[in-house]
Structures are given as C-alpha cells and as structure tokens.
Coordinates of N, CA and C in Angstrom, one line a residue:
M1 N 241.3 -25.6 15.6 CA 240.1 -26.3 16.2 C 238.8 -25.7 15.5
R2 N 238.0 -26.6 15.0 CA 236.8 -26.2 14.3 C 235.6 -26.1 15.3
F3 N 234.8 -25.2 15.1 CA 233.6 -25.0 15.9 C 232.7 -26.2 15.7
P4 N 232.1 -26.9 16.7 CA 231.4 -28.1 16.6 C 230.1 -28.0 15.8
F5 N 229.5 -26.8 15.8 CA 228.2 -26.7 15.1 C 228.4 -25.8 13.9
Q6 N 229.0 -26.4 12.9 CA 229.3 -25.6 11.6 C 228.0 -25.5 10.8
V7 N 227.7 -24.3 10.4 CA 226.5 -23.9 9.7 C 226.7 -24.4 8.2
K8 N 225.7 -25.1 7.7 CA 225.6 -25.5 6.3 C 225.4 -24.3 5.4
T9 N 224.3 -23.5 5.8 CA 223.9 -22.3 5.0 C 223.4 -21.3 5.9
A10 N 223.7 -20.0 5.6 CA 223.1 -18.9 6.4 C 222.8 -17.9 5.3
G11 N 221.7 -17.1 5.5 CA 221.3 -16.1 4.6 C 220.3 -15.2 5.1
W12 N 220.1 -14.1 4.3 CA 219.1 -13.1 4.6 C 218.3 -13.0 3.3
I13 N 216.9 -13.0 3.5 CA 216.1 -12.9 2.3 C 214.9 -12.0 2.5
V14 N 214.4 -11.5 1.4 CA 213.1 -10.8 1.4 C 212.3 -11.5 0.3
V15 N 211.2 -12.1 0.7 CA 210.3 -12.8 -0.2 C 208.9 -12.3 -0.3
S16 N 208.3 -12.5 -1.4 CA 206.9 -12.0 -1.5 C 206.0 -13.2 -2.0
N17 N 204.8 -13.2 -1.5 CA 203.7 -14.1 -1.9 C 204.2 -15.5 -2.0
Q18 N 204.6 -16.1 -0.9 CA 205.2 -17.4 -0.8 C 204.2 -18.4 -0.4
C19 N 204.3 -19.6 -0.9 CA 203.4 -20.7 -0.5 C 204.2 -22.0 -0.6
C20 N 204.2 -22.8 0.6 CA 204.8 -24.1 0.7 C 203.8 -25.0 1.2
R21 N 203.6 -26.1 0.5 CA 202.6 -27.2 1.0 C 203.3 -28.5 1.1
N22 N 203.1 -29.1 2.2 CA 203.7 -30.4 2.5 C 205.2 -30.5 2.2
L23 N 205.9 -29.4 2.6 CA 207.4 -29.3 2.4 C 208.0 -30.2 3.5
G24 N 208.6 -31.3 3.0 CA 209.3 -32.2 4.0 C 210.7 -31.6 4.2
I25 N 211.0 -31.3 5.4 CA 212.4 -30.7 5.7 C 213.4 -31.8 5.7
R26 N 214.2 -31.9 4.6 CA 215.2 -32.9 4.4 C 216.6 -32.3 4.3
Y27 N 216.7 -31.0 4.3 CA 218.0 -30.4 4.0 C 218.8 -30.1 5.3
G28 N 218.2 -30.4 6.5 CA 218.8 -30.1 7.8 C 217.9 -29.6 8.8
T29 N 218.4 -28.9 9.8 CA 217.6 -28.2 10.8 C 217.8 -26.7 10.5
E30 N 216.7 -26.0 10.3 CA 216.7 -24.6 10.0 C 216.1 -23.8 11.2
F31 N 216.8 -22.7 11.5 CA 216.3 -21.7 12.4 C 216.1 -20.4 11.6
C32 N 214.8 -20.1 11.4 CA 214.5 -18.9 10.5 C 214.0 -17.8 11.4
V33 N 214.7 -16.7 11.5 CA 214.2 -15.5 12.2 C 213.5 -14.6 11.3
R34 N 212.2 -14.6 11.4 CA 211.4 -13.7 10.5 C 211.3 -12.4 11.2
M35 N 212.0 -11.4 10.6 CA 212.3 -10.2 11.3 C 211.1 -9.2 11.1
A36 N 210.5 -9.1 9.9 CA 209.5 -8.1 9.6 C 208.7 -8.6 8.5
A37 N 207.5 -8.1 8.3 CA 206.6 -8.5 7.2 C 205.5 -7.5 7.0
S38 N 204.8 -7.6 5.9 CA 203.7 -6.7 5.6 C 202.5 -7.2 6.4
E39 N 202.5 -8.4 6.8 CA 201.4 -9.0 7.7 C 201.7 -8.8 9.1
S40 N 200.7 -8.8 10.0 CA 201.0 -8.7 11.4 C 201.5 -10.0 12.1
A41 N 201.1 -11.1 11.5 CA 201.4 -12.4 12.1 C 201.6 -13.4 10.9
A42 N 202.3 -14.5 11.2 CA 202.5 -15.6 10.3 C 201.6 -16.8 10.7
V43 N 201.2 -17.5 9.8 CA 200.5 -18.8 10.1 C 201.3 -19.9 9.4
D44 N 201.7 -20.9 10.3 CA 202.5 -22.0 9.9 C 201.8 -23.3 10.4
T45 N 201.7 -24.3 9.6 CA 201.3 -25.6 10.0 C 202.5 -26.5 9.9
I46 N 202.9 -27.0 11.1 CA 204.1 -27.9 11.2 C 203.6 -29.2 11.8
D47 N 203.8 -30.3 11.0 CA 203.4 -31.6 11.4 C 202.0 -31.6 11.9
G48 N 201.1 -30.9 11.1 CA 199.7 -31.0 11.4 C 199.2 -30.0 12.4
R49 N 200.0 -29.3 13.1 CA 199.6 -28.3 14.1 C 199.8 -26.9 13.6
T50 N 198.8 -26.0 13.8 CA 198.9 -24.7 13.3 C 199.3 -23.7 14.3
Y51 N 200.2 -22.8 13.9 CA 200.7 -21.7 14.8 C 200.5 -20.4 14.2
R52 N 200.0 -19.4 14.9 CA 199.9 -18.0 14.5 C 200.8 -17.2 15.4
T53 N 201.8 -16.6 14.8 CA 202.8 -15.9 15.6 C 203.1 -14.5 15.0
P54 N 203.1 -13.5 15.9 CA 203.4 -12.1 15.5 C 204.9 -12.0 15.1
F55 N 205.2 -11.0 14.3 CA 206.6 -10.7 14.0 C 207.2 -9.8 15.0
P56 N 208.5 -9.9 15.3 CA 209.4 -10.9 14.8 C 209.3 -12.2 15.6
H57 N 209.7 -13.3 15.0 CA 209.7 -14.6 15.6 C 210.7 -15.5 15.0
V58 N 210.9 -16.7 15.6 CA 211.7 -17.7 15.1 C 210.9 -18.9 14.7
V59 N 211.2 -19.6 13.6 CA 210.6 -20.8 13.2 C 211.7 -21.9 13.1
M60 N 211.6 -22.9 13.9 CA 212.6 -24.0 13.8 C 212.0 -25.1 12.9
K61 N 212.6 -25.3 11.8 CA 212.2 -26.3 10.9 C 213.1 -27.6 11.1
R62 N 212.5 -28.5 11.8 CA 213.3 -29.7 12.2 C 213.4 -30.6 11.0
F63 N 214.6 -31.3 11.0 CA 214.8 -32.3 10.0 C 213.7 -33.4 10.1
G64 N 213.0 -33.7 9.0 CA 211.9 -34.7 9.0 C 210.5 -34.1 9.2
A65 N 210.4 -32.8 9.6 CA 209.1 -32.2 9.8 C 208.4 -31.9 8.5
V66 N 207.1 -31.8 8.5 CA 206.3 -31.4 7.3 C 205.8 -30.0 7.6
H67 N 206.0 -29.0 6.7 CA 205.7 -27.6 6.9 C 204.8 -27.1 5.8
D68 N 203.7 -26.4 6.2 CA 202.9 -25.7 5.3 C 202.9 -24.3 5.7
M69 N 202.9 -23.4 4.8 CA 202.8 -21.9 5.1 C 202.5 -21.2 3.8
R70 N 201.8 -20.1 4.0 CA 201.4 -19.2 2.8 C 201.3 -17.8 3.3
H71 N 201.8 -16.9 2.6 CA 201.6 -15.5 2.9 C 201.6 -14.6 1.7
R72 N 200.9 -13.6 1.9 CA 200.8 -12.6 0.8 C 201.6 -11.3 1.3
G73 N 202.1 -10.6 0.4 CA 202.9 -9.5 0.8 C 204.4 -9.9 0.9
W74 N 205.1 -9.2 1.7 CA 206.6 -9.4 1.8 C 206.9 -9.9 3.2
R75 N 208.1 -10.5 3.3 CA 208.7 -10.9 4.6 C 210.2 -10.8 4.5
E76 N 210.8 -10.3 5.6 CA 212.3 -10.3 5.7 C 212.7 -11.3 6.7
A77 N 213.7 -12.1 6.4 CA 214.1 -13.2 7.3 C 215.6 -13.4 7.2
F78 N 216.1 -13.9 8.3 CA 217.5 -14.4 8.4 C 217.4 -15.9 8.8
F79 N 218.1 -16.7 8.1 CA 218.0 -18.2 8.3 C 219.4 -18.8 8.5
V80 N 219.4 -19.8 9.3 CA 220.6 -20.6 9.6 C 220.2 -22.1 9.4
I81 N 220.9 -22.8 8.6 CA 220.6 -24.2 8.4 C 221.8 -25.1 8.8
Y82 N 221.6 -26.0 9.7 CA 222.6 -27.0 10.1 C 222.4 -28.3 9.3
P83 N 223.5 -29.0 9.0 CA 223.4 -30.2 8.2 C 222.6 -31.3 8.9
P84 N 222.0 -32.2 8.2 CA 221.2 -33.3 8.8 C 222.0 -34.1 9.9
A85 N 223.3 -34.2 9.7 CA 224.1 -35.0 10.6 C 224.2 -34.4 12.0
L86 N 223.8 -33.1 12.1 CA 223.9 -32.4 13.4 C 222.6 -32.4 14.2
A87 N 221.5 -33.0 13.6 CA 220.2 -33.0 14.3 C 220.3 -33.5 15.7
A88 N 220.9 -34.7 15.9 CA 221.0 -35.2 17.3 C 221.8 -34.4 18.2
A89 N 222.9 -33.9 17.7 CA 223.8 -33.0 18.5 C 223.2 -31.7 18.9
L90 N 222.3 -31.2 18.0 CA 221.6 -30.0 18.4 C 220.6 -30.2 19.5
R91 N 220.0 -31.4 19.5 CA 219.1 -31.8 20.5 C 219.8 -32.0 21.8
R92 N 221.0 -32.7 21.8 CA 221.7 -32.9 23.0 C 222.3 -31.6 23.6
A93 N 222.6 -30.6 22.7 CA 223.1 -29.3 23.2 C 222.0 -28.4 23.7
G94 N 220.8 -28.8 23.6 CA 219.7 -27.9 24.1 C 219.1 -26.9 23.1
A95 N 219.6 -27.0 21.8 CA 219.0 -26.1 20.8 C 217.7 -26.6 20.3
D96 N 217.4 -27.8 20.5 CA 216.1 -28.4 20.1 C 215.6 -29.3 21.2
D97 N 214.5 -29.0 21.8 CA 214.0 -29.8 22.9 C 213.1 -30.9 22.5
G98 N 213.2 -31.2 21.2 CA 212.5 -32.4 20.7 C 211.1 -32.1 20.1
P99 N 210.5 -33.1 19.5 CA 209.3 -32.9 18.7 C 208.1 -32.4 19.5
D100 N 208.1 -32.5 20.8 CA 207.0 -32.0 21.6 C 207.2 -30.5 22.0
A101 N 208.3 -30.0 21.7 CA 208.6 -28.5 22.0 C 208.0 -27.7 20.9
L102 N 207.7 -26.5 21.3 CA 207.1 -25.5 20.2 C 208.2 -25.2 19.2
P103 N 207.8 -25.3 17.9 CA 208.8 -25.0 16.9 C 208.8 -23.5 16.5
V104 N 207.9 -22.7 17.1 CA 207.8 -21.3 16.7 C 207.7 -20.5 18.1
W105 N 208.5 -19.5 18.1 CA 208.4 -18.6 19.3 C 208.7 -17.2 19.0
P106 N 208.1 -16.2 19.7 CA 208.3 -14.8 19.4 C 209.7 -14.4 19.9
V107 N 210.3 -13.4 19.1 CA 211.5 -12.8 19.6 C 211.1 -11.6 20.5
G108 N 210.0 -11.0 20.3 CA 209.4 -10.0 21.2 C 210.4 -8.8 21.4
G109 N 210.6 -8.4 22.6 CA 211.4 -7.2 22.8 C 212.9 -7.5 23.0
A110 N 213.4 -8.2 22.0 CA 214.8 -8.6 22.0 C 215.6 -7.9 20.9
P111 N 215.7 -6.5 20.9 CA 216.4 -5.8 19.8 C 217.9 -6.3 19.7
D112 N 218.5 -6.8 20.7 CA 219.9 -7.3 20.6 C 220.0 -8.5 19.6
V113 N 218.9 -9.3 19.5 CA 218.9 -10.4 18.6 C 218.9 -9.9 17.2
L114 N 218.0 -8.9 16.9 CA 217.9 -8.3 15.6 C 219.2 -7.6 15.2
E115 N 219.8 -6.9 16.2 CA 221.1 -6.2 15.9 C 222.2 -7.2 15.6
S116 N 222.2 -8.3 16.3 CA 223.2 -9.3 16.1 C 223.1 -9.9 14.7
I117 N 221.9 -10.1 14.2 CA 221.6 -10.5 12.8 C 222.1 -9.5 11.8
R118 N 221.9 -8.3 12.1 CA 222.5 -7.2 11.1 C 224.0 -7.3 11.1
E119 N 224.6 -7.5 12.2 CA 226.1 -7.6 12.3 C 226.5 -8.9 11.5
M120 N 225.8 -10.0 11.6 CA 226.2 -11.2 10.8 C 226.0 -11.0 9.3
R121 N 225.0 -10.3 9.0 CA 224.8 -10.0 7.5 C 226.0 -9.2 7.0
A122 N 226.6 -8.3 7.8 CA 227.7 -7.5 7.3 C 228.9 -8.4 7.1
L123 N 229.0 -9.6 7.8 CA 230.1 -10.5 7.6 C 230.0 -11.3 6.4
F124 N 228.8 -11.4 5.8 CA 228.7 -12.3 4.6 C 229.7 -11.9 3.5
A125 N 229.9 -10.6 3.3 CA 230.8 -10.1 2.2 C 232.2 -10.5 2.5
R126 N 232.5 -10.9 3.7 CA 233.9 -11.2 4.1 C 234.1 -12.7 4.4
V127 N 233.1 -13.5 4.1 CA 233.1 -14.9 4.5 C 234.4 -15.7 4.0
A128 N 235.0 -15.3 2.9 CA 236.1 -16.1 2.4 C 237.4 -15.7 3.1
E129 N 237.4 -14.7 4.0 CA 238.6 -14.3 4.7 C 238.8 -15.3 5.9
P130 N 240.1 -15.5 6.2 CA 240.4 -16.4 7.3 C 239.7 -16.1 8.6
G131 N 239.0 -17.1 9.2 CA 238.4 -16.9 10.5 C 237.0 -16.4 10.5
V132 N 236.5 -15.8 9.3 CA 235.2 -15.2 9.3 C 234.1 -16.3 9.3
A133 N 234.3 -17.4 8.6 CA 233.3 -18.5 8.6 C 233.2 -19.0 10.0
D134 N 234.3 -19.2 10.7 CA 234.2 -19.6 12.1 C 233.5 -18.7 13.0
E135 N 233.7 -17.4 12.8 CA 233.0 -16.3 13.5 C 231.5 -16.4 13.3
L136 N 231.1 -16.6 12.0 CA 229.7 -16.8 11.7 C 229.1 -18.0 12.4
D137 N 229.8 -19.1 12.4 CA 229.4 -20.3 13.0 C 229.1 -20.0 14.5
A138 N 230.0 -19.4 15.2 CA 229.9 -19.1 16.6 C 228.7 -18.1 16.9
R139 N 228.6 -17.1 16.0 CA 227.5 -16.1 16.2 C 226.1 -16.8 15.9
C140 N 226.0 -17.6 14.9 CA 224.8 -18.3 14.7 C 224.4 -19.2 15.9
W141 N 225.3 -19.8 16.5 CA 225.1 -20.6 17.6 C 224.5 -19.8 18.7

C-alpha cells in the first residue's frame, strides 16, 4: 500500500543572496521550512500581498501562486514539494485552507518540528533502501 501523499521532491539547502521575481509556482505545492538565517525576518510577496515573518517559519508556495522574495546573507531551509496533481487532495485533507489562508506562518517555539527535520535529513542517504521513501512521505506529511 502506497502512502497517498507521495512527495515529489524533498531537500535541505543553504542559500545566499537569493532573489526571485514573479516566480510562478508551477512545479507543485511546496512547504518550505526556513529554519535559520543571517537576517532576523524574511519578506515575501505572494500574489501581491507582502509578509514579514521571523525565523523559523513555514512558507507554503501554492501551485499557481506568484512569489517574489529577496534576501541578502544566508538561509537554511528544508522543503517538501508535492506534485501538481495533489493540490486538490492537499486542500481536502486540510494541509491547505485555500487561497484566503495565510501562506506563511511562524514555527515559533516548536523545537520538535526542527528536530523532526534533522531526522528526515538523516534518512536522505538511505532513500534507496526499501521502505525509506515511504517513511519520508509519512514524516513529511
């Protein structure tokens, strides 16, 4: 039995001096957990609305949204991308409350979330082993 919300891509990145303008999200629905940064807060403009959010936080990049962001310095993030075909199923399951819901929210005092991400990163090296991809799908969910 396959997990119904199979991840298309998951990863961990550290980026510097990044700029995205009018990025149309066409690759799926992304949940990006921005864990730490050299800046105290991020500024994102999503579908014309600007959000300023302290780290750590989550940015949900919905399929079809337009996203602008720019930062100087470095950021560490963990991201999960679900394929475009799952956008409606994610909404029905409650992972996305629709276009009127906030696409950015703070993680705040949730060290268990950050610890869970560290545990998932450790699984990346073993993803080809039987059952590990399914475990990652379940943990990402």
